[in-house]
XYZ file of C-alpha atoms in Angstrom:
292
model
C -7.501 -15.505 4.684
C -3.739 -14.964 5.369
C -1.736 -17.881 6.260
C 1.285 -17.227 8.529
C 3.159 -21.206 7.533
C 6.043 -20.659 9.859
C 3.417 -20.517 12.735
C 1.323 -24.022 11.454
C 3.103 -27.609 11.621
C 4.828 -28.459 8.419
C 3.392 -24.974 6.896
C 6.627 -23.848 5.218
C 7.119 -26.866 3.482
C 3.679 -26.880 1.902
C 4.144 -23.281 0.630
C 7.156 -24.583 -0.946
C 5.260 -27.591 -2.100
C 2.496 -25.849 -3.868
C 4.753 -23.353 -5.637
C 7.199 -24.194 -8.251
C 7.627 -20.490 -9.698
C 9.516 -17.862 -7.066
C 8.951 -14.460 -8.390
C 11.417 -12.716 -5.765
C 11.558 -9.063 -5.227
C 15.154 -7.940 -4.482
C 15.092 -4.999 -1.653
C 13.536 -5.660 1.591
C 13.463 -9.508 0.283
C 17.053 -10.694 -0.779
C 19.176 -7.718 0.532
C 19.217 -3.978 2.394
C 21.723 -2.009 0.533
C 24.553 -3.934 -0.059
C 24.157 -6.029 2.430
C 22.180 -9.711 2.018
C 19.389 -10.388 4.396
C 19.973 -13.541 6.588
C 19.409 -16.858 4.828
C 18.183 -14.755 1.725
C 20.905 -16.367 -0.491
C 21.036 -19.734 0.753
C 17.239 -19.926 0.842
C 17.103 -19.441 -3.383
C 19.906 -21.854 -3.251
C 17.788 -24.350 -1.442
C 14.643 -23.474 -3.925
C 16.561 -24.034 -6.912
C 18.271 -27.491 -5.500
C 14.040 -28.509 -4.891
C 13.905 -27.950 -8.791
C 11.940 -24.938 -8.496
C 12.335 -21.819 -10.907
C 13.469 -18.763 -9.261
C 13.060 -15.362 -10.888
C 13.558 -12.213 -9.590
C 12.279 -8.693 -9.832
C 13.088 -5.364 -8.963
C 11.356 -1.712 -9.124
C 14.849 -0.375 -8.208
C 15.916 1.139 -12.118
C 19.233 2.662 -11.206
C 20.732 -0.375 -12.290
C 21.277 -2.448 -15.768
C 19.952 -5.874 -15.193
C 24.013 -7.097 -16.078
C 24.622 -4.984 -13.025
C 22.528 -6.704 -10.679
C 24.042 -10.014 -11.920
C 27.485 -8.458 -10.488
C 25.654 -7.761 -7.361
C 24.407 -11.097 -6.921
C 27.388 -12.906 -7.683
C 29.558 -10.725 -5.500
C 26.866 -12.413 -2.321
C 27.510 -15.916 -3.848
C 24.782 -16.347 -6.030
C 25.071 -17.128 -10.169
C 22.111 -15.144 -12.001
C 21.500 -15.304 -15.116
C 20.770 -11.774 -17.049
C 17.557 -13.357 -18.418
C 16.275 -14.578 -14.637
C 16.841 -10.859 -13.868
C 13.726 -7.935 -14.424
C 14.069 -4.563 -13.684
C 11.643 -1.809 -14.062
C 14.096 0.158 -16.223
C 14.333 -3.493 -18.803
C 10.380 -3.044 -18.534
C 10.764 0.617 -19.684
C 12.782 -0.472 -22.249
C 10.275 -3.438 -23.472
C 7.935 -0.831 -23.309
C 9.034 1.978 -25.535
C 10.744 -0.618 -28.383
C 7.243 -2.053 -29.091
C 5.840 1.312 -29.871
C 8.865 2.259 -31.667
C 10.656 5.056 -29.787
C 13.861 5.611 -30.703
C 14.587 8.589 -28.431
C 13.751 9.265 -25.112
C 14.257 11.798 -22.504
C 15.736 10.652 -19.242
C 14.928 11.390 -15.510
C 17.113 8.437 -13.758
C 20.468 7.124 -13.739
C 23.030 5.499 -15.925
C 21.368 1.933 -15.462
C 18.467 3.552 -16.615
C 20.520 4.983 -20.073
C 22.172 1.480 -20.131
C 18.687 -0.634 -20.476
C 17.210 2.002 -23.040
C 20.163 1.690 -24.981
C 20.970 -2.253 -24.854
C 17.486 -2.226 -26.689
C 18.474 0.623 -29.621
C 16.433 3.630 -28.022
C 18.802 6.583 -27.761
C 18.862 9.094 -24.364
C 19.105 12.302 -23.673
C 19.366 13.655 -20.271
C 19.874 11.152 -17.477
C 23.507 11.594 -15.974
C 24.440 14.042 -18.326
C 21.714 16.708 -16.889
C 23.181 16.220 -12.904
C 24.332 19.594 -11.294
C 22.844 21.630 -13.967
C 20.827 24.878 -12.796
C 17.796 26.042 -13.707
C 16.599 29.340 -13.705
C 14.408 31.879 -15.368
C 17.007 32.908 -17.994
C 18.092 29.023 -18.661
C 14.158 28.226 -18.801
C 13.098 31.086 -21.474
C 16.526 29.756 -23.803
C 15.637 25.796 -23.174
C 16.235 24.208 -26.188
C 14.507 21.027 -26.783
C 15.106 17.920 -28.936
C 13.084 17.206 -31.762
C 13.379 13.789 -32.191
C 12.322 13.114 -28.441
C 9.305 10.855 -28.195
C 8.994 10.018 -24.603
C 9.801 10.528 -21.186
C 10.998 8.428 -18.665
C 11.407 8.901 -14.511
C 13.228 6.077 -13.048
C 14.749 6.455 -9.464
C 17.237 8.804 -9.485
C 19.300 9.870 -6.442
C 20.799 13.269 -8.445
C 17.122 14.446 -8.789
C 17.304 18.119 -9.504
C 14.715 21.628 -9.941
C 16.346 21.134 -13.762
C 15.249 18.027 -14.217
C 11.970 18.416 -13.460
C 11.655 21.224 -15.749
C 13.018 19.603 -18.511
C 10.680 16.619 -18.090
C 7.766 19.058 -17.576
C 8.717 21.269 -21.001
C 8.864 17.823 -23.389
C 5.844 16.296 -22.179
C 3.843 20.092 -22.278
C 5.350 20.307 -25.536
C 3.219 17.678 -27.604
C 0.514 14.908 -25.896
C 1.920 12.458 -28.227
C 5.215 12.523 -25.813
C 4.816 9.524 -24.189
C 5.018 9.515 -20.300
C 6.726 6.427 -18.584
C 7.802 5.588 -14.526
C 9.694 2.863 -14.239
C 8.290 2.416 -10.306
C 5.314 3.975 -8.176
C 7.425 2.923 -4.984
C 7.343 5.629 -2.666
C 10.641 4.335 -1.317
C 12.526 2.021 0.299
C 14.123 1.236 4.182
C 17.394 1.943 4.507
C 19.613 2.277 7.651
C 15.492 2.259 9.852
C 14.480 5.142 7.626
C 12.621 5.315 4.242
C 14.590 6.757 1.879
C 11.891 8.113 -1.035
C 11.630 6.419 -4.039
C 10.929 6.467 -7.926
C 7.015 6.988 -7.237
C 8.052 10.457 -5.111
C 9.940 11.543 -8.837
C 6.734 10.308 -11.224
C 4.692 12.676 -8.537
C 6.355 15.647 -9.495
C 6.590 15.320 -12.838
C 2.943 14.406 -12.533
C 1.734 17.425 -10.577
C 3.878 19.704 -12.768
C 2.107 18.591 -16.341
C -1.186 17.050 -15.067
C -0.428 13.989 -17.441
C -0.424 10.453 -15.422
C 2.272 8.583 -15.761
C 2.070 4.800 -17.627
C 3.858 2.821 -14.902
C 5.925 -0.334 -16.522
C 7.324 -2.045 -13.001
C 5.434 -3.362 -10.416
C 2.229 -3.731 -9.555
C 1.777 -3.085 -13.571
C 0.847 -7.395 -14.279
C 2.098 -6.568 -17.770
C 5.680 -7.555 -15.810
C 4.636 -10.943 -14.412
C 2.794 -11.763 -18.053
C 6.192 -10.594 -19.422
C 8.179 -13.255 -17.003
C 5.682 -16.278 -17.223
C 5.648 -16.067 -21.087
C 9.301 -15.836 -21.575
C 9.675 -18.178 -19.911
C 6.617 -20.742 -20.438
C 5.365 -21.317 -16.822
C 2.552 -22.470 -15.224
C 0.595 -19.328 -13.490
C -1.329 -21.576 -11.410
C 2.022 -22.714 -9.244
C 3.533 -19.282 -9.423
C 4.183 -17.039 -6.165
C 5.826 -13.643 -5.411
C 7.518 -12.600 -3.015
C 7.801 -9.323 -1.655
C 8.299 -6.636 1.161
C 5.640 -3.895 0.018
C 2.145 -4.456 -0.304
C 1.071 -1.603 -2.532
C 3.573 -3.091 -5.146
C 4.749 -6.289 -4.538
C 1.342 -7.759 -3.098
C -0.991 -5.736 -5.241
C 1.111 -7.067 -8.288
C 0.554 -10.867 -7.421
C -3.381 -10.482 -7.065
C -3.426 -8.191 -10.297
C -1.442 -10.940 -12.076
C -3.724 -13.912 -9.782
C -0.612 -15.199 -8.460
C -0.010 -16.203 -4.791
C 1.263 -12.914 -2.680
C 3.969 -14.011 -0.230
C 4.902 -11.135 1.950
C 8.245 -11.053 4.060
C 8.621 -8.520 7.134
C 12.290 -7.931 6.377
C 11.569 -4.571 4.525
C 8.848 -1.800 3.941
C 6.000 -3.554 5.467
C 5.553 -4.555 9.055
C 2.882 -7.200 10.836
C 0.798 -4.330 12.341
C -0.292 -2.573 9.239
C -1.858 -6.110 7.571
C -4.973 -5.911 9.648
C -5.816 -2.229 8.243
C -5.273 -2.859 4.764
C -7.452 -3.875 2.033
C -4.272 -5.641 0.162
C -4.144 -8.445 2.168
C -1.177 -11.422 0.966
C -1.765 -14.861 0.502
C 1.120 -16.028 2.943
C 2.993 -14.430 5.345
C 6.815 -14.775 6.398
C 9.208 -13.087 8.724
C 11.601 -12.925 6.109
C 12.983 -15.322 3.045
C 15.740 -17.305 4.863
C 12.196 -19.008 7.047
C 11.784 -21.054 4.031
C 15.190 -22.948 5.561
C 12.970 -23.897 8.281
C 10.931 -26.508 6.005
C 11.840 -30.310 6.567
């Protein structure tokens, strides 16, 4: 059964009671944009002063996880690069252990950054923005040999070209391997979902009729990844997130508590009609300042 604590005496502070690990999504949960949600940041400040550990975790791939450190700090909050996962450092993770050295890029820089923090070369990415594709370019397409993968991250200069591109490596040899960063179907921004990485993967998807290995959330190889690394205790872990079909989904595939917050994607009405139902409910992060 869902609990809603902010609506039961004392309920807040017993969620934060029974949870020492904070898995916290970032958009819809921490911020909108650029902008912090109210009592996001102070409310990790009060988590970590309780001694608990606070890690967060993002589909968003546009940005290297040294990039979202910047972001944080410029809101007042000191992240480390290792409390930081990203579905594009989860690509990354991904392709090193099967030993790809080369991979074709549908995303942005971030994206390129990750890959190559790790040692895997890209192609594509940034580099392939504003370039046309037609019949003439398509019969002449050169590809690159030594390209062993594919991988669609969000990517806001998504183009005709790129999807060809994408489509022409991975129809060019099944051992291509085929990786999306995040299944989101997008994000609120400004009251209006702006699509998301998941709308990309489709495409590319539809166009080949290969399916997509998805690395970010709800895939639990991420939370194994972030309870390992850092040796905690599944049992008193939580996450926290906006989205159900991600965020939620991801804590019961990983059997972690789901915490939802109604500051993003997901709004009270829907929970009733869906069969990914959280543990916990909150209006949004900064209720946790509520607890005594």
């Amino acid at each position: 059964a869902m609990q809603f604590p902010e609506k039961e005496a004392s309920g807040v502070q017993k969620l934060i009671d029974a949870h020492d690990v904070w898995l916290l999504d970032c958009d819809g949960v921490i911020w909108e944009g650029e902008t912090p949600l109210a009592g996001s940041i102070d409310a990790v400040k009060m988590l970590r002063s309780r001694g608990k550990t606070v890690l967060f975790c993002t589909n968003n791939a546009t940005r290297s996880r040294s990039s979202y450190v910047s972001k944080f700090a410029s809101m007042g909050l000191d992240v480390d690069v290792k409390q930081m996962y990203t579905s594009a450092f989860a690509a990354a993770q991904f392709l090193a252990q099967r030993g790809v050295k080369r991979a074709y890029v549908v995303g942005e820089q971030g994206l390129c950054d990750e890959l190559n923090d790790i040692g895997i070369q890209s192609v594509g990415g940034p580099a392939d923005a504003g370039k046309e594709m037609d019949d003439e370019t398509w019969t002449h397409l050169q590809l690159d040999p030594d390209v062993e993968a594919v991988v669609v991250g969000w990517d806001r200069r998504f183009s005709f070209y790129k999807l060809c591109v994408a489509t022409a490596y991975l129809a060019s040899s099944p051992k291509i391997l085929f990786v999306g960063c995040s299944p989101d179907s997008g994000d609120i921004l400004a009251g209006r979902l702006m699509p998301g990485g998941g709308a990309l993967i489709a495409s590319v998807e539809r166009a080949t009729g290969r399916s997509a290995t998805i690395v970010g959330k709800p895939s639990a190889r991420l939370v194994d990844t972030m309870l390992d690394v850092h040796k905690l205790d599944r049992s008193r872990a939580c996450f926290v997130g906006d989205r159900l079909d991600t965020d939620i989904l991801l804590a019961l595939n990983s059997e972690i508590k789901g915490v939802l917050v109604l500051s993003g994607v997901t709004k009270e009405e829907v929970l009733s009609g869906s069969e990914i139902k959280p543990h916990f409910v909150l209006t949004r992060l900064g209720m946790l300042l509520t607890a005594q």
